[in-house]
CSV table of N, CA and C in Angstrom, one decimal:
chain,number,residue,atom,x,y,z
A,7,MET,N,-0.5,18.8,-9.5
A,7,MET,CA,0.0,17.9,-8.6
A,7,MET,C,-0.8,16.5,-8.4
A,8,LYS,N,-2.2,16.7,-8.7
A,8,LYS,CA,-3.0,15.5,-8.7
A,8,LYS,C,-2.4,14.5,-9.7
A,9,PHE,N,-2.1,14.9,-10.8
A,9,PHE,CA,-1.6,13.8,-11.8
A,9,PHE,C,-0.3,13.2,-11.1
A,10,ALA,N,0.6,13.9,-10.6
A,10,ALA,CA,1.8,13.3,-10.0
A,10,ALA,C,1.5,12.3,-8.8
A,11,PHE,N,0.5,12.7,-8.1
A,11,PHE,CA,0.0,11.8,-6.9
A,11,PHE,C,-0.5,10.6,-7.5
A,12,LEU,N,-1.4,10.7,-8.5
A,12,LEU,CA,-2.1,9.5,-9.2
A,12,LEU,C,-1.1,8.7,-9.7
A,13,LEU,N,-0.1,9.2,-10.5
A,13,LEU,CA,1.0,8.5,-11.1
A,13,LEU,C,1.8,7.6,-10.2
A,14,TRP,N,2.1,8.3,-9.0
A,14,TRP,CA,2.9,7.8,-7.9
A,14,TRP,C,2.1,6.6,-7.3
A,15,LEU,N,0.8,6.8,-7.2
A,15,LEU,CA,0.0,5.7,-6.5
A,15,LEU,C,-0.1,4.4,-7.5
A,16,ILE,N,-0.2,4.8,-8.8
A,16,ILE,CA,-0.3,3.7,-9.9
A,16,ILE,C,1.1,2.9,-9.7
A,17,LEU,N,2.2,3.6,-9.7
A,17,LEU,CA,3.4,2.8,-9.6
A,17,LEU,C,3.6,2.0,-8.5
A,18,VAL,N,3.2,2.5,-7.3
A,18,VAL,CA,3.1,1.7,-6.0
A,18,VAL,C,2.2,0.5,-6.2
A,19,VAL,N,1.0,0.6,-6.7
A,19,VAL,CA,0.2,-0.5,-6.9
A,19,VAL,C,0.7,-1.5,-7.7
A,20,VAL,N,1.4,-1.1,-9.0
A,20,VAL,CA,2.0,-2.1,-9.9
A,20,VAL,C,3.1,-2.9,-9.2
A,21,TYR,N,3.9,-2.0,-8.7
A,21,TYR,CA,5.2,-2.7,-8.0
A,21,TYR,C,4.7,-3.5,-6.9
A,22,ASP,N,3.9,-3.2,-6.0
A,22,ASP,CA,3.5,-4.1,-4.9
A,22,ASP,C,2.7,-5.3,-5.3
A,23,PHE,N,1.9,-5.3,-6.2
A,23,PHE,CA,1.3,-6.4,-6.7
A,23,PHE,C,2.2,-7.3,-7.4
A,24,ARG,N,3.1,-6.8,-8.2
A,24,ARG,CA,4.1,-7.6,-8.9
A,24,ARG,C,5.1,-8.4,-8.0
A,25,MET,N,5.7,-7.4,-7.2
A,25,MET,CA,6.8,-7.9,-6.3
A,25,MET,C,6.6,-8.1,-4.8
A,26,ARG,N,5.4,-7.7,-4.4
A,26,ARG,CA,5.2,-7.6,-3.1
A,26,ARG,C,6.1,-6.9,-2.1
A,27,ARG,N,6.5,-5.7,-2.7
A,27,ARG,CA,7.4,-4.9,-1.9
A,27,ARG,C,7.3,-3.5,-2.5
A,28,VAL,N,7.6,-2.4,-1.7
A,28,VAL,CA,7.7,-1.1,-2.1
A,28,VAL,C,9.1,-0.7,-2.1
A,29,PRO,N,9.9,-0.4,-3.1
A,29,PRO,CA,11.2,0.0,-3.0
A,29,PRO,C,11.4,1.4,-2.3
A,30,ASN,N,12.6,1.7,-1.8
A,30,ASN,CA,12.8,2.8,-1.0
A,30,ASN,C,12.8,4.1,-2.1
A,31,TRP,N,13.3,3.8,-3.3
A,31,TRP,CA,13.3,4.8,-4.3
A,31,TRP,C,11.9,5.4,-4.8
A,32,LEU,N,11.0,4.5,-4.6
A,32,LEU,CA,9.6,4.9,-4.9
A,32,LEU,C,9.0,5.7,-3.6
A,33,VAL,N,9.3,5.2,-2.5
A,33,VAL,CA,8.8,6.0,-1.3
A,33,VAL,C,9.4,7.3,-1.2
A,34,LEU,N,10.7,7.4,-1.5
A,34,LEU,CA,11.4,8.8,-1.5
A,34,LEU,C,10.8,9.7,-2.5
A,35,ALA,N,10.5,9.1,-3.8
A,35,ALA,CA,10.0,10.0,-4.8
A,35,ALA,C,8.7,10.5,-4.3
A,36,GLY,N,7.8,9.7,-3.8
A,36,GLY,CA,6.6,10.2,-3.1
A,36,GLY,C,6.7,11.2,-2.1
A,37,ILE,N,7.8,11.0,-1.2
A,37,ILE,CA,7.9,12.1,-0.2
A,37,ILE,C,8.4,13.5,-0.9
A,38,ALA,N,9.4,13.3,-1.7
A,38,ALA,CA,9.8,14.5,-2.6
A,38,ALA,C,8.6,15.3,-3.2
A,39,LEU,N,7.8,14.4,-3.9
A,39,LEU,CA,6.6,15.0,-4.6
A,39,LEU,C,5.7,15.7,-3.6
A,40,ALA,N,5.4,15.0,-2.6
A,40,ALA,CA,4.5,15.5,-1.5
A,40,ALA,C,5.0,16.8,-0.9
A,41,LEU,N,6.2,17.0,-0.5
A,41,LEU,CA,6.8,18.2,0.1
A,41,LEU,C,6.8,19.2,-0.9
A,42,THR,N,7.0,19.0,-2.2
A,42,THR,CA,7.0,19.9,-3.2
A,42,THR,C,5.5,20.5,-3.4
A,43,ALA,N,4.5,19.5,-3.4
A,43,ALA,CA,3.1,20.0,-3.6
A,43,ALA,C,2.7,20.7,-2.3
A,44,LEU,N,3.1,20.4,-1.2
A,44,LEU,CA,2.9,21.2,0.0
A,44,LEU,C,3.5,22.5,0.0
A,45,ALA,N,4.8,22.6,-0.5
A,45,ALA,CA,5.5,24.0,-0.6
A,45,ALA,C,4.7,24.9,-1.6
A,46,LEU,N,4.3,24.3,-2.7
A,46,LEU,CA,3.5,25.0,-3.7
A,46,LEU,C,2.1,25.4,-3.3
A,47,GLY,N,1.6,24.9,-2.2
A,47,GLY,CA,0.3,24.9,-2.0
A,47,GLY,C,-0.6,24.1,-3.0
A,48,ALA,N,-0.2,23.1,-3.5
A,48,ALA,CA,-0.9,22.2,-4.7
A,48,ALA,C,-1.1,21.0,-4.3
A,49,GLY,N,-1.3,20.5,-2.9
A,49,GLY,CA,-1.7,19.2,-2.6
A,49,GLY,C,-2.9,18.8,-3.2
A,50,PRO,N,-3.1,17.6,-3.5
A,50,PRO,CA,-4.2,17.1,-4.1
A,50,PRO,C,-5.5,17.1,-3.3
A,51,LEU,N,-5.4,17.1,-1.9
A,51,LEU,CA,-6.4,17.2,-1.0
A,51,LEU,C,-6.5,18.7,-0.5
A,52,GLY,N,-5.7,19.5,-0.5
A,52,GLY,CA,-5.8,20.9,-0.1
A,52,GLY,C,-5.5,21.1,1.5
A,53,HIS,N,-4.6,20.2,2.0
A,53,HIS,CA,-4.5,20.3,3.4
A,53,HIS,C,-3.2,21.1,3.6
A,54,ASP,N,-2.9,21.5,5.0
A,54,ASP,CA,-2.0,22.2,5.4
A,54,ASP,C,-0.6,21.4,5.9
A,55,TRP,N,0.4,22.1,6.2
A,55,TRP,CA,1.5,21.3,6.6
A,55,TRP,C,1.4,20.6,7.9
A,56,ARG,N,0.6,21.2,8.8
A,56,ARG,CA,0.4,20.4,10.2
A,56,ARG,C,-0.4,19.2,9.9
A,57,ALA,N,-1.4,19.1,8.9
A,57,ALA,CA,-2.2,17.9,8.7
A,57,ALA,C,-1.3,17.0,8.0
A,58,ALA,N,-0.4,17.5,7.2
A,58,ALA,CA,0.5,16.5,6.3
A,58,ALA,C,1.5,15.9,7.3
A,59,LEU,N,2.1,16.6,8.2
A,59,LEU,CA,3.2,16.0,9.0
A,59,LEU,C,2.5,15.1,10.1
A,60,LEU,N,1.3,15.5,10.5
A,60,LEU,CA,0.6,14.5,11.5
A,60,LEU,C,0.3,13.2,10.7
A,61,GLY,N,-0.3,13.4,9.5
A,61,GLY,CA,-0.5,12.2,8.8
A,61,GLY,C,0.6,11.3,8.6
A,62,ALA,N,1.7,11.9,8.2
A,62,ALA,CA,2.9,11.1,7.9
A,62,ALA,C,3.4,10.4,9.2
A,63,GLY,N,3.5,11.2,10.4
A,63,GLY,CA,3.9,10.5,11.5
A,63,GLY,C,2.9,9.4,12.1
A,64,ALA,N,1.5,9.7,11.9
A,64,ALA,CA,0.6,8.8,12.4
A,64,ALA,C,0.6,7.5,11.4
A,65,GLY,N,0.8,7.7,10.2
A,65,GLY,CA,0.8,6.5,9.3
A,65,GLY,C,1.9,5.7,9.5
A,66,PHE,N,3.1,6.3,9.7
A,66,PHE,CA,4.4,5.6,9.8
A,66,PHE,C,4.4,4.9,11.4
A,67,ALA,N,4.0,5.6,12.3
A,67,ALA,CA,4.1,5.1,13.6
A,67,ALA,C,3.2,4.0,13.9
A,68,PHE,N,1.9,4.2,13.4
A,68,PHE,CA,0.9,3.0,13.6
A,68,PHE,C,1.2,1.8,13.0
A,69,LEU,N,1.6,2.0,11.7
A,69,LEU,CA,2.0,0.7,11.0
A,69,LEU,C,3.3,0.1,11.4
A,70,LEU,N,4.2,0.8,12.1
A,70,LEU,CA,5.4,0.3,12.7
A,70,LEU,C,5.1,-0.6,13.6
A,71,LEU,N,4.1,-0.7,14.4
A,71,LEU,CA,3.8,-1.6,15.4
A,71,LEU,C,3.5,-2.9,14.8
A,72,PHE,N,2.8,-3.0,13.4
A,72,PHE,CA,2.7,-4.1,12.8
A,72,PHE,C,4.0,-4.8,12.3
A,73,TYR,N,4.8,-3.9,11.7
A,73,TYR,CA,6.1,-4.3,11.2
A,73,TYR,C,6.9,-4.8,12.5
A,74,ALA,N,6.9,-4.3,13.6
A,74,ALA,CA,7.7,-4.7,14.7
A,74,ALA,C,7.2,-6.3,15.1
A,75,THR,N,6.0,-6.6,14.8
A,75,THR,CA,5.4,-7.9,15.3
A,75,THR,C,5.6,-8.8,14.1
A,76,GLY,N,6.1,-8.4,13.1
A,76,GLY,CA,6.3,-9.3,11.9
A,76,GLY,C,5.1,-9.5,10.9
A,77,LEU,N,4.2,-8.6,11.1
A,77,LEU,CA,2.9,-8.8,10.4
A,77,LEU,C,2.9,-8.1,9.0
A,78,MET,N,4.0,-7.2,8.9
A,78,MET,CA,4.0,-6.3,7.7
A,78,MET,C,5.5,-5.9,7.2
A,79,GLY,N,5.7,-5.7,6.0
A,79,GLY,CA,6.8,-5.3,5.5
A,79,GLY,C,7.3,-3.8,5.7
A,80,ALA,N,8.5,-3.7,5.7
A,80,ALA,CA,8.9,-2.4,6.1
A,80,ALA,C,8.5,-1.2,5.0
A,81,GLY,N,8.3,-1.7,3.7
A,81,GLY,CA,7.9,-0.9,2.6
A,81,GLY,C,6.6,-0.4,2.8
A,82,ASP,N,5.6,-1.3,3.4
A,82,ASP,CA,4.3,-0.7,3.6
A,82,ASP,C,4.2,0.3,4.7
A,83,VAL,N,5.1,0.3,5.7
A,83,VAL,CA,5.3,1.4,6.8
A,83,VAL,C,5.7,2.5,6.2
A,84,LYS,N,6.8,2.6,5.3
A,84,LYS,CA,7.4,3.7,4.8
A,84,LYS,C,6.3,4.4,3.8
A,85,PHE,N,5.6,3.5,3.1
A,85,PHE,CA,4.6,4.1,2.2
A,85,PHE,C,3.5,4.7,2.9
A,86,ALA,N,3.0,4.1,4.0
A,86,ALA,CA,2.1,4.9,4.8
A,86,ALA,C,2.3,6.1,5.3
A,87,GLY,N,3.7,6.3,5.7
A,87,GLY,CA,4.2,7.6,6.2
A,87,GLY,C,4.1,8.6,4.9
A,88,ALA,N,4.7,8.1,3.7
A,88,ALA,CA,4.6,9.1,2.8
A,88,ALA,C,3.2,9.4,2.3
A,89,LEU,N,2.3,8.5,2.3
A,89,LEU,CA,1.0,8.6,2.0
A,89,LEU,C,0.3,9.7,2.9
A,90,GLY,N,0.6,9.6,4.2
A,90,GLY,CA,0.1,10.7,5.0
A,90,GLY,C,0.6,12.0,4.8
A,91,LEU,N,1.8,12.2,4.2
A,91,LEU,CA,2.1,13.7,3.7
A,91,LEU,C,1.3,14.1,2.6
A,92,TRP,N,0.8,13.0,1.7
A,92,TRP,CA,-0.1,13.5,0.6
A,92,TRP,C,-1.5,13.8,1.0
A,93,VAL,N,-2.0,12.8,1.9
A,93,VAL,CA,-3.5,13.0,2.3
A,93,VAL,C,-3.8,13.8,3.5
A,94,GLY,N,-2.8,13.8,4.4
A,94,GLY,CA,-3.1,14.4,5.7
A,94,GLY,C,-3.7,13.6,6.7
A,95,LEU,N,-3.8,13.8,8.1
A,95,LEU,CA,-4.4,13.1,9.0
A,95,LEU,C,-5.8,12.8,8.8
A,96,PRO,N,-6.6,13.8,8.5
A,96,PRO,CA,-8.0,13.5,8.5
A,96,PRO,C,-8.5,12.5,7.5
A,97,ALA,N,-7.8,12.5,6.3
A,97,ALA,CA,-8.1,11.5,5.2
A,97,ALA,C,-7.5,10.1,5.3
A,98,LEU,N,-6.4,10.1,6.2
A,98,LEU,CA,-5.6,8.8,6.4
A,98,LEU,C,-6.5,7.8,7.2
A,99,ALA,N,-7.1,8.1,8.1
A,99,ALA,CA,-8.0,7.2,8.9
A,99,ALA,C,-9.0,6.4,8.0
A,100,PRO,N,-9.8,7.0,7.2
A,100,PRO,CA,-10.8,6.3,6.3
A,100,PRO,C,-10.1,5.6,5.2
A,101,ILE,N,-9.0,6.0,4.7
A,101,ILE,CA,-8.3,5.2,3.7
A,101,ILE,C,-7.6,3.9,4.2
A,102,TRP,N,-7.1,4.1,5.5
A,102,TRP,CA,-6.6,3.0,6.2
A,102,TRP,C,-7.6,1.9,6.5
A,103,ILE,N,-8.8,2.4,7.0
A,103,ILE,CA,-9.8,1.5,7.4
A,103,ILE,C,-10.2,0.7,6.2
A,104,VAL,N,-10.5,1.3,5.0
A,104,VAL,CA,-11.0,0.6,3.7
A,104,VAL,C,-10.0,-0.3,3.2
A,105,ALA,N,-8.8,0.3,3.3
A,105,ALA,CA,-7.7,-0.6,2.7
A,105,ALA,C,-7.5,-1.8,3.6
A,106,SER,N,-7.6,-1.7,4.8
A,106,SER,CA,-7.6,-2.9,5.7
A,106,SER,C,-8.6,-3.9,5.4
A,107,LEU,N,-9.8,-3.4,5.2
A,107,LEU,CA,-11.0,-4.2,4.9
A,107,LEU,C,-10.7,-5.0,3.5
A,108,VAL,N,-10.2,-4.3,2.5
A,108,VAL,CA,-10.0,-5.0,1.3
A,108,VAL,C,-8.7,-6.1,1.4
A,109,ALA,N,-7.8,-5.7,2.2
A,109,ALA,CA,-6.6,-6.6,2.6
A,109,ALA,C,-7.2,-7.9,3.3
A,110,GLY,N,-8.1,-7.8,4.1
A,110,GLY,CA,-8.8,-8.6,4.9
A,110,GLY,C,-9.5,-9.6,3.9
A,111,ILE,N,-10.3,-9.1,3.0
A,111,ILE,CA,-10.8,-9.9,1.9
A,111,ILE,C,-9.9,-10.7,1.2
A,112,HIS,N,-8.8,-10.0,0.7
A,112,HIS,CA,-7.7,-10.7,0.0
A,112,HIS,C,-7.3,-11.9,0.8
A,113,SER,N,-6.9,-11.7,2.2
A,113,SER,CA,-6.4,-12.9,2.9
A,113,SER,C,-7.5,-13.9,3.0
A,114,VAL,N,-8.8,-13.6,3.3
A,114,VAL,CA,-9.7,-14.7,3.6
A,114,VAL,C,-9.9,-15.4,2.2
A,115,LEU,N,-9.9,-14.8,1.2
A,115,LEU,CA,-10.0,-15.3,-0.2
A,115,LEU,C,-8.8,-16.3,-0.4
A,116,TRP,N,-7.6,-15.8,-0.2
A,116,TRP,CA,-6.5,-16.7,-0.3
A,116,TRP,C,-6.5,-17.9,0.6
A,117,LEU,N,-6.9,-17.7,2.0
A,117,LEU,CA,-7.0,-18.9,2.8
A,117,LEU,C,-8.0,-19.9,2.2
A,118,ALA,N,-9.3,-19.4,1.8
A,118,ALA,CA,-10.3,-20.3,1.2
A,118,ALA,C,-9.8,-21.0,0.0
A,119,LEU,N,-9.2,-20.4,-1.0
A,119,LEU,CA,-8.6,-20.9,-2.1
A,119,LEU,C,-7.5,-22.0,-1.9
A,120,ARG,N,-6.7,-21.7,-0.8
A,120,ARG,CA,-5.8,-22.7,-0.3
A,120,ARG,C,-6.4,-24.0,0.2
A,121,ARG,N,-7.4,-23.8,0.9
A,121,ARG,CA,-8.0,-25.0,1.5
A,121,ARG,C,-8.8,-25.8,0.5
A,122,TRP,N,-9.6,-25.0,-0.2
A,122,TRP,CA,-10.4,-25.7,-1.2
A,122,TRP,C,-9.8,-25.1,-2.6
A,123,PRO,N,-9.0,-25.9,-3.3
A,123,PRO,CA,-8.4,-25.3,-4.6
A,123,PRO,C,-9.1,-25.5,-5.8
A,124,VAL,N,-10.4,-24.7,-5.8
A,124,VAL,CA,-11.2,-24.8,-7.0
A,124,VAL,C,-10.6,-24.1,-8.1
A,125,PHE,N,-9.9,-22.9,-7.7
A,125,PHE,CA,-9.2,-22.1,-8.8
A,125,PHE,C,-7.9,-22.0,-8.4
A,126,PRO,N,-6.9,-23.0,-8.7
A,126,PRO,CA,-5.6,-22.9,-8.2
A,126,PRO,C,-4.7,-21.9,-8.7
A,127,GLN,N,-5.0,-21.3,-10.0
A,127,GLN,CA,-4.2,-20.3,-10.6
A,127,GLN,C,-4.5,-18.8,-9.8
A,128,LEU,N,-5.9,-18.8,-9.3
A,128,LEU,CA,-6.2,-17.7,-8.6
A,128,LEU,C,-5.5,-17.6,-7.3
A,129,ALA,N,-5.5,-18.7,-6.6
A,129,ALA,CA,-4.8,-18.8,-5.4
A,129,ALA,C,-3.2,-18.5,-5.4
A,130,LEU,N,-2.5,-19.0,-6.5
A,130,LEU,CA,-1.2,-18.8,-6.8
A,130,LEU,C,-1.0,-17.2,-7.1
A,131,MET,N,-1.9,-16.6,-7.8
A,131,MET,CA,-1.8,-15.1,-8.0
A,131,MET,C,-1.9,-14.3,-6.8
A,132,LEU,N,-2.8,-14.8,-5.9
A,132,LEU,CA,-3.0,-14.0,-4.5
A,132,LEU,C,-1.7,-14.3,-3.7
A,133,SER,N,-1.0,-15.3,-3.9
A,133,SER,CA,0.2,-15.5,-3.1
A,133,SER,C,1.4,-14.7,-3.4
A,134,GLY,N,1.3,-14.0,-4.5
A,134,GLY,CA,2.6,-13.3,-4.9
A,134,GLY,C,3.4,-14.0,-5.8
A,135,PRO,N,4.6,-13.3,-6.1
A,135,PRO,CA,5.6,-13.8,-7.1
A,135,PRO,C,6.5,-14.9,-6.3
A,136,LEU,N,7.0,-15.7,-7.2
A,136,LEU,CA,8.1,-16.5,-6.8
A,136,LEU,C,9.4,-16.0,-6.6
A,137,ARG,N,10.2,-16.4,-5.9
A,137,ARG,CA,11.6,-15.8,-5.8
A,137,ARG,C,12.6,-17.0,-5.7
A,138,ALA,N,13.8,-16.8,-6.1
A,138,ALA,CA,14.7,-17.8,-6.1
A,138,ALA,C,15.6,-17.9,-4.8
A,139,THR,N,15.8,-19.1,-4.3
A,139,THR,CA,16.7,-19.1,-3.1
A,139,THR,C,18.1,-19.1,-3.6
A,140,GLU,N,18.9,-19.4,-2.6
A,140,GLU,CA,20.5,-19.2,-3.1
A,140,GLU,C,20.9,-20.6,-3.8
A,141,SER,N,20.0,-21.6,-3.6
A,141,SER,CA,20.3,-22.8,-4.6
A,141,SER,C,19.7,-22.7,-5.8
A,142,GLY,N,18.8,-21.6,-6.0
A,142,GLY,CA,18.3,-21.5,-7.4
A,142,GLY,C,16.7,-22.1,-7.4
A,143,THR,N,16.3,-22.6,-6.3
A,143,THR,CA,15.0,-23.2,-6.3
A,143,THR,C,13.9,-22.1,-6.1
A,144,PRO,N,12.8,-22.1,-6.9
A,144,PRO,CA,11.9,-21.0,-6.6
A,144,PRO,C,11.0,-21.3,-5.4
A,145,VAL,N,10.8,-20.4,-4.6
A,145,VAL,CA,9.8,-20.5,-3.5
A,145,VAL,C,8.9,-19.2,-3.4
A,146,ARG,N,7.8,-19.3,-2.6
A,146,ARG,CA,7.0,-18.1,-2.5
A,146,ARG,C,7.5,-17.3,-1.4
A,147,ARG,N,7.4,-16.0,-1.4
A,147,ARG,CA,7.7,-15.3,-0.3
A,147,ARG,C,6.5,-15.3,0.8
A,148,LEU,N,6.9,-14.9,1.8
A,148,LEU,CA,5.9,-15.1,3.0
A,148,LEU,C,4.9,-14.0,3.0
A,149,ARG,N,5.2,-12.9,2.3
A,149,ARG,CA,4.2,-11.7,2.2
A,149,ARG,C,3.2,-11.9,1.2
A,150,ILE,N,2.1,-12.3,1.7
A,150,ILE,CA,0.9,-12.6,0.8
A,150,ILE,C,0.1,-11.3,0.3
A,151,ILE,N,-0.1,-10.4,1.2
A,151,ILE,CA,-1.1,-9.2,1.1
A,151,ILE,C,-0.2,-8.1,0.6
A,152,PRO,N,-0.4,-7.5,-0.5
A,152,PRO,CA,0.2,-6.2,-1.0
A,152,PRO,C,-0.6,-5.0,-0.5
A,153,TYR,N,-0.3,-4.8,0.9
A,153,TYR,CA,-1.0,-3.8,1.7
A,153,TYR,C,-0.7,-2.4,1.2
A,154,ALA,N,0.3,-2.0,0.8
A,154,ALA,CA,0.6,-0.6,0.2
A,154,ALA,C,-0.2,-0.5,-1.1
A,155,ALA,N,-0.3,-1.5,-1.9
A,155,ALA,CA,-1.2,-1.4,-3.0
A,155,ALA,C,-2.6,-1.1,-2.7
A,156,TYR,N,-3.1,-1.7,-1.7
A,156,TYR,CA,-4.4,-1.6,-1.3
A,156,TYR,C,-4.6,-0.2,-0.8
A,157,LEU,N,-3.5,0.3,0.1
A,157,LEU,CA,-3.7,1.7,0.5
A,157,LEU,C,-3.6,2.7,-0.6
A,158,ALA,N,-2.9,2.4,-1.6
A,158,ALA,CA,-2.7,3.3,-2.7
A,158,ALA,C,-3.9,3.2,-3.7
A,159,LEU,N,-4.6,2.2,-3.8
A,159,LEU,CA,-5.9,2.1,-4.7
A,159,LEU,C,-6.9,2.8,-3.8
A,160,VAL,N,-7.1,2.6,-2.5
A,160,VAL,CA,-8.1,3.4,-1.9
A,160,VAL,C,-7.8,4.9,-1.7
A,161,ALA,N,-6.6,5.3,-1.6
A,161,ALA,CA,-6.2,6.7,-1.7
A,161,ALA,C,-6.6,7.3,-3.1
A,162,ALA,N,-6.4,6.7,-4.1
A,162,ALA,CA,-6.7,7.1,-5.5
A,162,ALA,C,-8.1,7.2,-5.6
A,163,ALA,N,-8.9,6.3,-5.1
A,163,ALA,CA,-10.4,6.3,-5.1
A,163,ALA,C,-11.0,7.4,-4.3
A,164,TRP,N,-10.3,7.7,-3.1
A,164,TRP,CA,-10.7,8.8,-2.1
A,164,TRP,C,-10.4,10.2,-2.9
A,165,MET,N,-9.4,10.2,-3.6
A,165,MET,CA,-9.0,11.6,-4.2
A,165,MET,C,-10.0,11.8,-5.4
A,166,VAL,N,-10.2,10.7,-6.2
A,166,VAL,CA,-11.1,11.0,-7.5
A,166,VAL,C,-12.4,11.0,-7.2
A,167,TRP,N,-13.0,10.1,-6.3
A,167,TRP,CA,-14.5,10.0,-6.1
A,167,TRP,C,-15.0,10.3,-4.7
A,168,GLY,N,-14.3,10.0,-3.8
A,168,GLY,CA,-14.9,9.9,-2.4
A,168,GLY,C,-14.7,11.0,-1.4
A,169,ARG,N,-13.7,11.8,-1.7
A,169,ARG,CA,-13.3,12.8,-0.7
A,169,ARG,C,-14.4,13.8,-0.6
A,170,GLN,N,-14.6,14.3,0.7
A,170,GLN,CA,-15.5,15.3,1.0
A,170,GLN,C,-14.7,16.7,1.2
A,171,SER,N,-15.4,17.6,0.6
A,171,SER,CA,-14.7,19.0,0.6
A,171,SER,C,-14.9,19.6,1.8
């Protein structure tokens, strides 16, 4: 199941970086795979149902506050809940902290490049994809930071290199 977990994380990273959103089908696939792994006792981090459900609840509930204030998209919140099923509550906190630091670096870099356009292409890349309005004019989405992608990258690194037994 480690391979399925990593594959799911890669799909989330690619989709969130390219589109700045995490679709429901991808979140639901992650939930289904996590529940299957838990039922088989084959979770990538070896935690139990209690830790998984607490992780899912904590990930969803905490990030729901950011969504309610308009600071985060719904896909990020749903992904955090699904990620909590995979990694459990004990691993979710360090993953969340590191991913938040990386997202903070992304935003500081974007703000700096916006103010001082030394590398305009990099600033555009950090801003995310263009989308068309109803009139067909391309505009940038307001969601600059692919937070779910950063959560997924840190979770993959945690599983492969950094987790403690």
